[in-house]
XYZ file of C-alpha atoms in Angstrom:
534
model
C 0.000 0.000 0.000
C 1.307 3.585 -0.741
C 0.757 5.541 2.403
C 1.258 9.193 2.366
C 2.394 11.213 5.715
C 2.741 14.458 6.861
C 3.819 16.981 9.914
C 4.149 20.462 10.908
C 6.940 20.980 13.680
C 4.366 19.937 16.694
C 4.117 16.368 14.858
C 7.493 16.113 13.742
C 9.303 13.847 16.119
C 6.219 11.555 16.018
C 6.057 11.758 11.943
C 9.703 10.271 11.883
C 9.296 7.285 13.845
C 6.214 6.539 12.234
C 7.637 6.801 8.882
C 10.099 4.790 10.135
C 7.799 2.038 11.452
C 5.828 2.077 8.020
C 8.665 1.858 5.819
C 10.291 -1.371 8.382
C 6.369 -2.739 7.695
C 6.567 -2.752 4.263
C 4.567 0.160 3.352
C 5.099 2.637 0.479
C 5.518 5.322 2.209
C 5.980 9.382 0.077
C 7.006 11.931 2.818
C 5.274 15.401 2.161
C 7.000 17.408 4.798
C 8.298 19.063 7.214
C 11.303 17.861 6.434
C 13.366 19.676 9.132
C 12.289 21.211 12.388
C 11.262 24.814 12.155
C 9.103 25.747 14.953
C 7.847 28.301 12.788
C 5.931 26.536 9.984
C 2.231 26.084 9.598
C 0.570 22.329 9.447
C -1.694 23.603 6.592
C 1.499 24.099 4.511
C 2.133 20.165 4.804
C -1.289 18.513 5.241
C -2.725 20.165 2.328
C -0.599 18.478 0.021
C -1.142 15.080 1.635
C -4.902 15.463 1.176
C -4.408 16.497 -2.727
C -2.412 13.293 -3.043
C -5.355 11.254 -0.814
C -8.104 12.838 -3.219
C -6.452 12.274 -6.505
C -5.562 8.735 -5.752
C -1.941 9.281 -5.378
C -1.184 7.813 -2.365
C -3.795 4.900 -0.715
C -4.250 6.069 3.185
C -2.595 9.913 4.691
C -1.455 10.284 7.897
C -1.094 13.636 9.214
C 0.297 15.090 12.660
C 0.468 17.896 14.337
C 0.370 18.951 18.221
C -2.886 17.582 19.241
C -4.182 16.630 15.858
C -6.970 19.257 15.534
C -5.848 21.256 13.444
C -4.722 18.937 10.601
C -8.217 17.461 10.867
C -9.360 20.651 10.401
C -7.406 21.536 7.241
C -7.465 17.892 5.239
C -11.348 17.657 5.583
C -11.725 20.696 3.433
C -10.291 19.071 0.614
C -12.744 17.528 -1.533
C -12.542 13.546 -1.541
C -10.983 13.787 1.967
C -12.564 12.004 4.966
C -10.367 12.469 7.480
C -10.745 12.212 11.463
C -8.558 12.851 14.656
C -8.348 9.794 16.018
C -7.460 8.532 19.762
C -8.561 4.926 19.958
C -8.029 2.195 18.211
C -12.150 1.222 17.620
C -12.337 4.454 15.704
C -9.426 3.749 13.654
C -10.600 0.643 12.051
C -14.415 1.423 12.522
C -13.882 4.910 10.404
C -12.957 3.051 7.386
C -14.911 -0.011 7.605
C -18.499 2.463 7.612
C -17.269 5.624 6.489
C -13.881 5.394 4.616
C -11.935 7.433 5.989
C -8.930 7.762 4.020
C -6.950 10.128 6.435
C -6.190 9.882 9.974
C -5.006 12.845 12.024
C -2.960 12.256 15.064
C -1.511 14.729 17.891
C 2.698 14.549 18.412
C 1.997 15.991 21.542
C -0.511 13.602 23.085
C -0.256 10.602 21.323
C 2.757 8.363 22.311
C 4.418 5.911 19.936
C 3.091 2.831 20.659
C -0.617 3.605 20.660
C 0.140 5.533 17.218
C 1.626 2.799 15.826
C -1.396 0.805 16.868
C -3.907 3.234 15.675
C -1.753 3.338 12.465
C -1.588 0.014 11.937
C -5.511 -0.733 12.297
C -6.104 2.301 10.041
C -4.252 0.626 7.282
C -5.259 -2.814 7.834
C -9.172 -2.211 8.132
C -11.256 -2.054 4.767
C -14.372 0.077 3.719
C -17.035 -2.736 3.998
C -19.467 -0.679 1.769
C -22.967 -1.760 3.646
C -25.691 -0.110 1.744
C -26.393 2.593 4.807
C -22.944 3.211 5.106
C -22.827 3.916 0.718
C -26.425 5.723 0.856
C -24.827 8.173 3.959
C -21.258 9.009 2.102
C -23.004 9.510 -1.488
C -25.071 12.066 0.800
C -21.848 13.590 2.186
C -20.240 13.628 -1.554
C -23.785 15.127 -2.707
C -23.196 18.128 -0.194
C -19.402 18.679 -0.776
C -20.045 18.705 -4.594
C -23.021 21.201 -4.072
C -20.699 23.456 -1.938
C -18.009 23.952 -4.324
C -18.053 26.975 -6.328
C -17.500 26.209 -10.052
C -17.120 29.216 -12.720
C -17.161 31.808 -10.020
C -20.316 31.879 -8.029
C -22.347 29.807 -10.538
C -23.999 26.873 -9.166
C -23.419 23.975 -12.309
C -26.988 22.131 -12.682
C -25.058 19.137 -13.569
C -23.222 19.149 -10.046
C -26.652 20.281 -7.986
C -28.278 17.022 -9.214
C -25.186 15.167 -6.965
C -27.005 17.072 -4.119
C -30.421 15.643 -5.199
C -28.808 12.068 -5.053
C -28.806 11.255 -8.996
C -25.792 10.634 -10.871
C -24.791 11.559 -13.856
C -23.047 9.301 -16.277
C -22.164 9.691 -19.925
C -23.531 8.021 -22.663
C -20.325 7.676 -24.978
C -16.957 6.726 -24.835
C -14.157 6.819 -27.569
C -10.364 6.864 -27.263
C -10.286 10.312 -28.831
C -12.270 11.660 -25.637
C -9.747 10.033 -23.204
C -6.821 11.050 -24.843
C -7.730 14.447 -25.165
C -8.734 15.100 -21.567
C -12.017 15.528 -22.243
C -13.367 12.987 -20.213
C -11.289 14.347 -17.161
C -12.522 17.627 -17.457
C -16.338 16.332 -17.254
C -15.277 14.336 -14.145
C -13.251 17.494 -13.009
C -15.625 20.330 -13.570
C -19.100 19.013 -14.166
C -18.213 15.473 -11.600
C -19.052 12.985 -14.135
C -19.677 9.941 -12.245
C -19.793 7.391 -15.062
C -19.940 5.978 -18.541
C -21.725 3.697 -20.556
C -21.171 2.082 -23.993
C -22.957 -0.085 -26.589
C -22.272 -1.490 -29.525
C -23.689 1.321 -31.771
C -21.516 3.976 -29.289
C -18.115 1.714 -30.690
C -19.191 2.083 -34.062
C -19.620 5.620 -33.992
C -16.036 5.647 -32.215
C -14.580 3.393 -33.967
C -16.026 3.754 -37.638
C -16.363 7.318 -36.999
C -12.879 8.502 -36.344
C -9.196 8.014 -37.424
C -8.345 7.633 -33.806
C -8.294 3.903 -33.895
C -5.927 3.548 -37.388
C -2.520 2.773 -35.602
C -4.162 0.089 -33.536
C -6.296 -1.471 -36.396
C -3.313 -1.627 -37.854
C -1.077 -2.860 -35.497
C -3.930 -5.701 -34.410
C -4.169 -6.779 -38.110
C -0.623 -7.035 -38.410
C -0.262 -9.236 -36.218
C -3.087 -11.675 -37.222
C -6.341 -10.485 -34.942
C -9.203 -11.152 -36.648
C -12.072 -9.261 -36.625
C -13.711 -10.090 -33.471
C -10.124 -10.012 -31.493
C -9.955 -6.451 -32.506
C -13.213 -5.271 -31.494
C -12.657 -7.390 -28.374
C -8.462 -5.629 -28.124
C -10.376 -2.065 -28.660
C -12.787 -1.843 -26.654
C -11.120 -3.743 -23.554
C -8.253 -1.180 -23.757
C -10.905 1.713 -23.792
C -12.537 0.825 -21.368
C -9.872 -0.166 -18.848
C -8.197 3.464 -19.723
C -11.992 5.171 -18.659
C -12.212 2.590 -15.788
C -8.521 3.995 -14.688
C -9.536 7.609 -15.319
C -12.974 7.168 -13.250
C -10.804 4.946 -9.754
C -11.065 8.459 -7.809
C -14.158 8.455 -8.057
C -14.844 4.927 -7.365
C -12.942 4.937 -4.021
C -14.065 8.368 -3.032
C -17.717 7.058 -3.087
C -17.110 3.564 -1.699
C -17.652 1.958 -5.168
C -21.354 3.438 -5.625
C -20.246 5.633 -9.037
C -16.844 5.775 -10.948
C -17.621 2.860 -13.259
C -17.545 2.447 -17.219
C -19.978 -0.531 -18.967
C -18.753 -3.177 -21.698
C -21.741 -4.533 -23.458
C -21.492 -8.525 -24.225
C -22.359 -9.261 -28.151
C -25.853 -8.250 -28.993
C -25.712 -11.537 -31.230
C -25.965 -13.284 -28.028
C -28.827 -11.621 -26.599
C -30.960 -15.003 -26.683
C -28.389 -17.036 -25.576
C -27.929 -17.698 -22.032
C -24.837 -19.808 -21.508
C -22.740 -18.289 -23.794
C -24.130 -14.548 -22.865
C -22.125 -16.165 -19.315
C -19.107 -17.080 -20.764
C -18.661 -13.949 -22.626
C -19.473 -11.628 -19.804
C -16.614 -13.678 -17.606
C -14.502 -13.374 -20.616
C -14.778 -9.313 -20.570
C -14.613 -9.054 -17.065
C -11.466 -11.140 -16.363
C -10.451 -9.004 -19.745
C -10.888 -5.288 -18.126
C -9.468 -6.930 -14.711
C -11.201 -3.631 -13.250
C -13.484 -3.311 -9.634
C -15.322 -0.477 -11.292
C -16.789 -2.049 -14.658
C -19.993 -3.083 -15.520
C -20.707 -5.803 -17.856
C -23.983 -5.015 -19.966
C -26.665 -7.751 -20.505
C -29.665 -7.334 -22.297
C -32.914 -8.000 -20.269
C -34.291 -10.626 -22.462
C -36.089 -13.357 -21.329
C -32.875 -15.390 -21.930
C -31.069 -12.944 -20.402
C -32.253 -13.200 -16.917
C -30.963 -16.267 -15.985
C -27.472 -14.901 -17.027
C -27.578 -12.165 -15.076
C -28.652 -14.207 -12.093
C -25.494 -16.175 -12.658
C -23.209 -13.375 -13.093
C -24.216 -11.773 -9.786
C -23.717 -15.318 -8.101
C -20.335 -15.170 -10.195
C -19.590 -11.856 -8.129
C -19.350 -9.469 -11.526
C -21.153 -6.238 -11.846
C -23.620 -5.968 -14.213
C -25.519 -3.446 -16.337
C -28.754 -4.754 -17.404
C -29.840 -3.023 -20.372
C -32.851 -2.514 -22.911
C -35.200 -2.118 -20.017
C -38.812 -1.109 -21.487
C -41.473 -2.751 -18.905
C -42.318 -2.660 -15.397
C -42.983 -6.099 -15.816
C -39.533 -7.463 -16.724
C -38.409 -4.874 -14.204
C -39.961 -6.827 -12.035
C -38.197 -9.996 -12.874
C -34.748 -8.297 -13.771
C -34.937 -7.204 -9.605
C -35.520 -10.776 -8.731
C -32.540 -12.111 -10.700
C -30.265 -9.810 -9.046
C -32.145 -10.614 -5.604
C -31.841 -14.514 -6.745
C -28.059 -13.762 -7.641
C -27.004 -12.287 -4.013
C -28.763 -15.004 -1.994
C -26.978 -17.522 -4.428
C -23.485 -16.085 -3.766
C -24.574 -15.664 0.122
C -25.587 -19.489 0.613
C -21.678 -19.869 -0.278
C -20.821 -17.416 2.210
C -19.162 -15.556 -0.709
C -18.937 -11.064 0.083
C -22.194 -9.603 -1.433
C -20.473 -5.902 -0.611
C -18.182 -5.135 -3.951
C -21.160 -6.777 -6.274
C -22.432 -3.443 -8.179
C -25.560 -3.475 -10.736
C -27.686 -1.180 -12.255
C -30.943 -1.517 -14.129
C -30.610 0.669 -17.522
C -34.268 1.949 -18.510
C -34.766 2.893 -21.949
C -36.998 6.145 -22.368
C -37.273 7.964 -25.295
C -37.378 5.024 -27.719
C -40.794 4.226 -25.746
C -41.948 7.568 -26.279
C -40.808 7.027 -30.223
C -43.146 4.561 -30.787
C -45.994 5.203 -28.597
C -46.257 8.423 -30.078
C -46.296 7.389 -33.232
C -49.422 4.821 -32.715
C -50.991 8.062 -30.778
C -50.266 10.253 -33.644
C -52.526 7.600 -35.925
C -55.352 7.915 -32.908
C -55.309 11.396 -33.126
C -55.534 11.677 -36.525
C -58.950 10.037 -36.694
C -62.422 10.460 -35.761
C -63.357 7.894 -32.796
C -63.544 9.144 -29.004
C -60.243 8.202 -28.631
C -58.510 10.946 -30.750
C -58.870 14.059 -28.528
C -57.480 11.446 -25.391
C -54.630 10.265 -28.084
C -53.613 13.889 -28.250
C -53.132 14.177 -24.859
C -50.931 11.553 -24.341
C -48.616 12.296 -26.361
C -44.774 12.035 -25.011
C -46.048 10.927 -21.414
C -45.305 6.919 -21.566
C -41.668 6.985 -21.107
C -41.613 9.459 -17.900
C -44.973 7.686 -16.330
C -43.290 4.274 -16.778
C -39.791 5.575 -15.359
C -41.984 7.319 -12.198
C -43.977 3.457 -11.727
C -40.538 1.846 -12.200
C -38.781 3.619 -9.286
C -42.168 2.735 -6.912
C -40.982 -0.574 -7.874
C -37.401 -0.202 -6.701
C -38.360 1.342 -3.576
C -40.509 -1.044 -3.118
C -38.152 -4.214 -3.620
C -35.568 -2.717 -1.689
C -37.482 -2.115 1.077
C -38.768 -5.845 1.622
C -37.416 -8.346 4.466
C -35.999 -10.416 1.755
C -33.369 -7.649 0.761
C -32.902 -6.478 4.172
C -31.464 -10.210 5.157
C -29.129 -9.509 1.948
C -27.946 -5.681 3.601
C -26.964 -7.144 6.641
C -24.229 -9.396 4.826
C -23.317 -5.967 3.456
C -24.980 -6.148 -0.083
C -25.952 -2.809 -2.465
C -29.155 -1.936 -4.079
C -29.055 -2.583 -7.715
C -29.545 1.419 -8.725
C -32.372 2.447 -11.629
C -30.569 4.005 -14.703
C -31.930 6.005 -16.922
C -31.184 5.861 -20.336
C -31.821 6.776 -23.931
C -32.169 10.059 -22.599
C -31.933 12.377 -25.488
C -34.986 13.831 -26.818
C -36.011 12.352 -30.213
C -38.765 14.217 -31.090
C -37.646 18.275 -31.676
C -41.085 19.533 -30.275
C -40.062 18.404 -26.439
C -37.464 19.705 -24.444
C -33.813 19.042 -24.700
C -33.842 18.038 -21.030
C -37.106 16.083 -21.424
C -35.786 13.023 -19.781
C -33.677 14.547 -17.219
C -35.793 16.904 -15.601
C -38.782 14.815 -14.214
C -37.098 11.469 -13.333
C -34.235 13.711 -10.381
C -34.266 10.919 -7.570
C -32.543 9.579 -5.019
C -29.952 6.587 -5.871
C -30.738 6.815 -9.376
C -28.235 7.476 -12.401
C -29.028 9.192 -15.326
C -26.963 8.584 -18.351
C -26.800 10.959 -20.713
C -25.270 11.922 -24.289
C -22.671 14.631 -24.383
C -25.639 16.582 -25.897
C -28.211 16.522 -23.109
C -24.705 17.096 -20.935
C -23.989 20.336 -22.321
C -28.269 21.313 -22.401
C -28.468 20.631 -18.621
C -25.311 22.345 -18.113
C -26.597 25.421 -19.511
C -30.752 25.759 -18.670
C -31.435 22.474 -16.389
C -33.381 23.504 -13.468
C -32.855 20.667 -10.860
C -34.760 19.723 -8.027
C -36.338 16.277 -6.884
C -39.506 15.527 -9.158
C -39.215 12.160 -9.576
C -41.652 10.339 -6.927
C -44.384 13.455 -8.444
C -47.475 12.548 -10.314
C -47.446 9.091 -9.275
C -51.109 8.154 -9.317
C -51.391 10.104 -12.627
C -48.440 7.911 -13.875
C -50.457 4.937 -13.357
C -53.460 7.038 -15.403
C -51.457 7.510 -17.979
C -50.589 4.053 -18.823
C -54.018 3.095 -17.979
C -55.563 5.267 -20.467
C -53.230 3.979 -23.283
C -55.395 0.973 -23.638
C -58.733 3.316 -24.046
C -57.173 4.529 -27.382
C -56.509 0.925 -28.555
C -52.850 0.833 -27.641
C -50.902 -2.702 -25.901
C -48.504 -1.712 -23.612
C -47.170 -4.999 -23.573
C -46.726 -5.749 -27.346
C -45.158 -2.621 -27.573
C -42.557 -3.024 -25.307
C -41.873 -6.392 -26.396
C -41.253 -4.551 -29.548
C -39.001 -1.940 -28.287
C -36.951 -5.019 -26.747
C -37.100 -6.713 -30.221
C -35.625 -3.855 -32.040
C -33.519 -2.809 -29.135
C -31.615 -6.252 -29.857
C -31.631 -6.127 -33.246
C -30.349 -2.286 -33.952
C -27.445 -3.084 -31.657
C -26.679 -6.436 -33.357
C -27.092 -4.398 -36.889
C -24.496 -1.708 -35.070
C -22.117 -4.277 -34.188
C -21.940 -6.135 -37.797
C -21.453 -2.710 -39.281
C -18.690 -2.429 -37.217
C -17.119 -5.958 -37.590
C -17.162 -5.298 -41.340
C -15.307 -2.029 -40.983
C -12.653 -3.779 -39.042
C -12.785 -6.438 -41.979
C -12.209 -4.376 -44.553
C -9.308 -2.457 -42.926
C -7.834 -5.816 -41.900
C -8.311 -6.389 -45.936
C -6.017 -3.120 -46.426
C -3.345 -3.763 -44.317
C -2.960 -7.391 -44.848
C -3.523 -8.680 -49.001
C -6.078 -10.999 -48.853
C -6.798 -11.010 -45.404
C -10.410 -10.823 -44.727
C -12.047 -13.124 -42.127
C -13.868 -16.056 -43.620
């Protein structure tokens, strides 16, 4: 472990022998100061740095000193990512990281002796965040409030940063190698705290396909006999294991609730259960990363898998989400997963999921069969008219009743007390289709607690600019249910239609992904004579 330590001239003599001890233990240890004895130096001009190396990730664990502690307590905790504490007994050393990850520990030179803070070192080091869903619900909470205090662009509050505050998260719906190398995806992490990213297959087209940013490694991959497949698979592992690297911070700053990128397993596999396993165990040994998500597709075939894959102890993304129904039976396959991995007496605590949502593709079609209603003569065309662009946000409102309900039953609560998360509601295809609605049409009404919204750089930079945020989501619930009610008085089937959306949700990404596979085809063609796949 790479410990980082620090002193003013109070803390000094203590500093040295612990840096001492640490360094005889085996630890890492980077000294930030003082590095000499000057009675006249200032802890703030030491401890500051320590906490800058804590937040970015630099060094593990910080240990600062000073006369009685206090005031290097005082001066690391208003660093953001720092949870630091002044600490006097050894309970509190171990216990602070275990429920609230403390990552700093603040010690006084002049009333602390060795041994006990060599003890209360020690157990700080050893001990490990258990990540119990109160203890994750309470620090997102206290990351909420630090992002909400922190001035960005003078006095301007960022909308994007507010919804922290509100308890939503907001992830990004793209990722391509140009963005990471560029900084780009830093700076949204940075200045707008991204907390996430997602991909698909039709994202790595665009990326891929789109760009030139990807020709040296086609190239490179070809040349030394990939075929196609092998260098979709190369590409998008290395992409997403540089985002998963770029996002760790945030990860470990929020006890693994955010900070994580998705790799989607082949849409060709979508109806195939076993080998939908063996891919997703295939990407995740592949990325090697705590903070991906392996995407599976919430087909009926689907389930199963991602029953398994939660038993397996790998995070998953379940994606192309339409109904409440299948909703319904995507929570009991993670629920079914947990108490499979728990009857082995396997950790439930570092097993992440989320539940991905789809919304404005449901409003796509639905308003299309409403536009039809509407455009005759029955009863049902003035009622046709008025529901027009409602289904998506009524379904996402009934959807999160569900959560809260699921997560709130003794059958989940036997699950938290072995220390195991809530599988989070995501929302997703988020951009507004239709150029009548609002920009921010799926981002204003669905703000909830322990909910992610992913979102296209578009919507990103809309919200960024007019989004009004506040907590709407649990609003309108009994006219939610109306809503979807009254679909059937104007001849529409829920149900088919959703079963439609998860049809063509399939096949679009499998039509994505063989688009792509013959782009990497015919550049494999170009570099090597004769060398397309057969």
């Amino acid at each position: 472990m790479r410990v980082g330590i620090a002193a003013d001239h109070a803390g000094y003599g203590l500093k040295s022998d612990l840096l001492r001890s640490l360094a005889h233990a085996g630890y890492e240890v980077v000294d930030f100061g003082a590095f000499d004895l000057s009675p006249d130096d200032d802890y703030p001009d030491y401890v500051v740095p320590l906490g800058r190396a804590v937040s970015k990730g630099e060094v593990e664990r910080g240990v600062a000193v000073c006369g009685s502690g206090v005031g290097a307590c005082v001066a690391a905790n208003k660093l953001p990512g720092v949870r630091a504490a002044l600490i006097h007994d050894v309970f509190s050393a171990h216990q602070g990281v275990e429920d609230d990850n403390m990552n700093l520990i603040c010690l006084g030179g002049r009333v602390t002796g060795l041994a006990l803070a060599w003890d209360l070192t020690q157990a700080f080091l050893k001990a490990r965040f258990v990540g119990n869903e109160r203890h994750t619900r309470r620090l997102a909470k206290v990351a909420a409030l630090e992002v909400s205090m922190t001035p960005r662009d003078g006095n301007a509050r960022n909308p994007l940063l507010r919804l922290q505050a509100l308890g939503q998260s907001v992830w990004l719906d793209f990722l391509s190698r140009g963005m990471i190398s560029s900084g780009e995806i830093k700076k949204l992490i940075d200045d707008d705290g991204l907390r996430g990213i997602t991909s698909n297959p039709s994202i790595f087209e665009k990326a891929i396909g789109g760009s030139h940013d990807y020709d040296d490694a086609i190239r490179a991959l070809a040349l030394s006999g990939k075929s196609a497949d092998e260098m979709y698979r190369a590409l998008t592992v290395e992409d997403v294991q540089r985002a998963t690297d770029l996002f760790r911070p945030v990860f470990d700053q929020t006890g693994g609730r955010d900070g994580f990128v998705s790799l989607e397993v082949s849409p060709r596999l979508a109806h195939e259960t076993e080998t939908t396993v063996a891919e997703a165990r295939e990407l995740w040994a592949a990325v090697g990363r705590p903070n991906a998500l392996i995407k599976v597709p919430a087909t009926a075939e689907g389930l199963p898998a991602i029953r398994q894959l939660i038993a397996d102890g790998i995070n998953v993304n379940v994606t192309l989400l339409f109904s409440i129904d299948r909703y319904r039976q995507v929570l009991d396959a993670f629920l079914a997963g947990l108490e499979a991995r728990a009857q082995k007496g396997q950790p439930l605590g570092s097993v992440a999921s989320v539940a991905s949502f789809f919304l404005s593709r449901i409003d796509v079609l639905v308003d299309s069969l409403l536009d039809r209603a509407a455009a005759g003569t029955g009863s049902g065309a003035e009622l046709a008219g008025q529901l027009r662009g409602a289904a998506a946000v009524a379904s996402a409102r009934l959807a999160y009743q569900v959560y809260k309900e699921a997560f709130s039953t003794d059958r989940f609560s036997r699950l938290a007390a072995k220390g195991a998360r809530r599988q989070r509601l995501l929302w997703a295809s988020t951009s507004a289709k239709d150029p009548s609605y609002s920009d921010v049409k799926y981002v204003e009404p669905l703000i909830g607690a322990n909910t992610v919204n992913t979102m296209p750089l578009e919507t990103i930079n809309a919200y960024r600019l007019h989004g009004d945020p506040a907590p709407r989501l649990e609003e309108s619930v009994d006219e939610s249910r109306n809503v979807l009610g009254r679909l059937a008085e104007v001849g529409l089937d829920l149900a088919a239609i959703t079963r439609q959306l998860e049809d063509e949700g399939v096949r679009k990404f499998a039509d994505s992904f063989d688009r792509l596979m013959a782009t990497l085809q015919h550049a494999r063609g170009a570099v090597i004579p004769g060398g397309m796949d057969r």
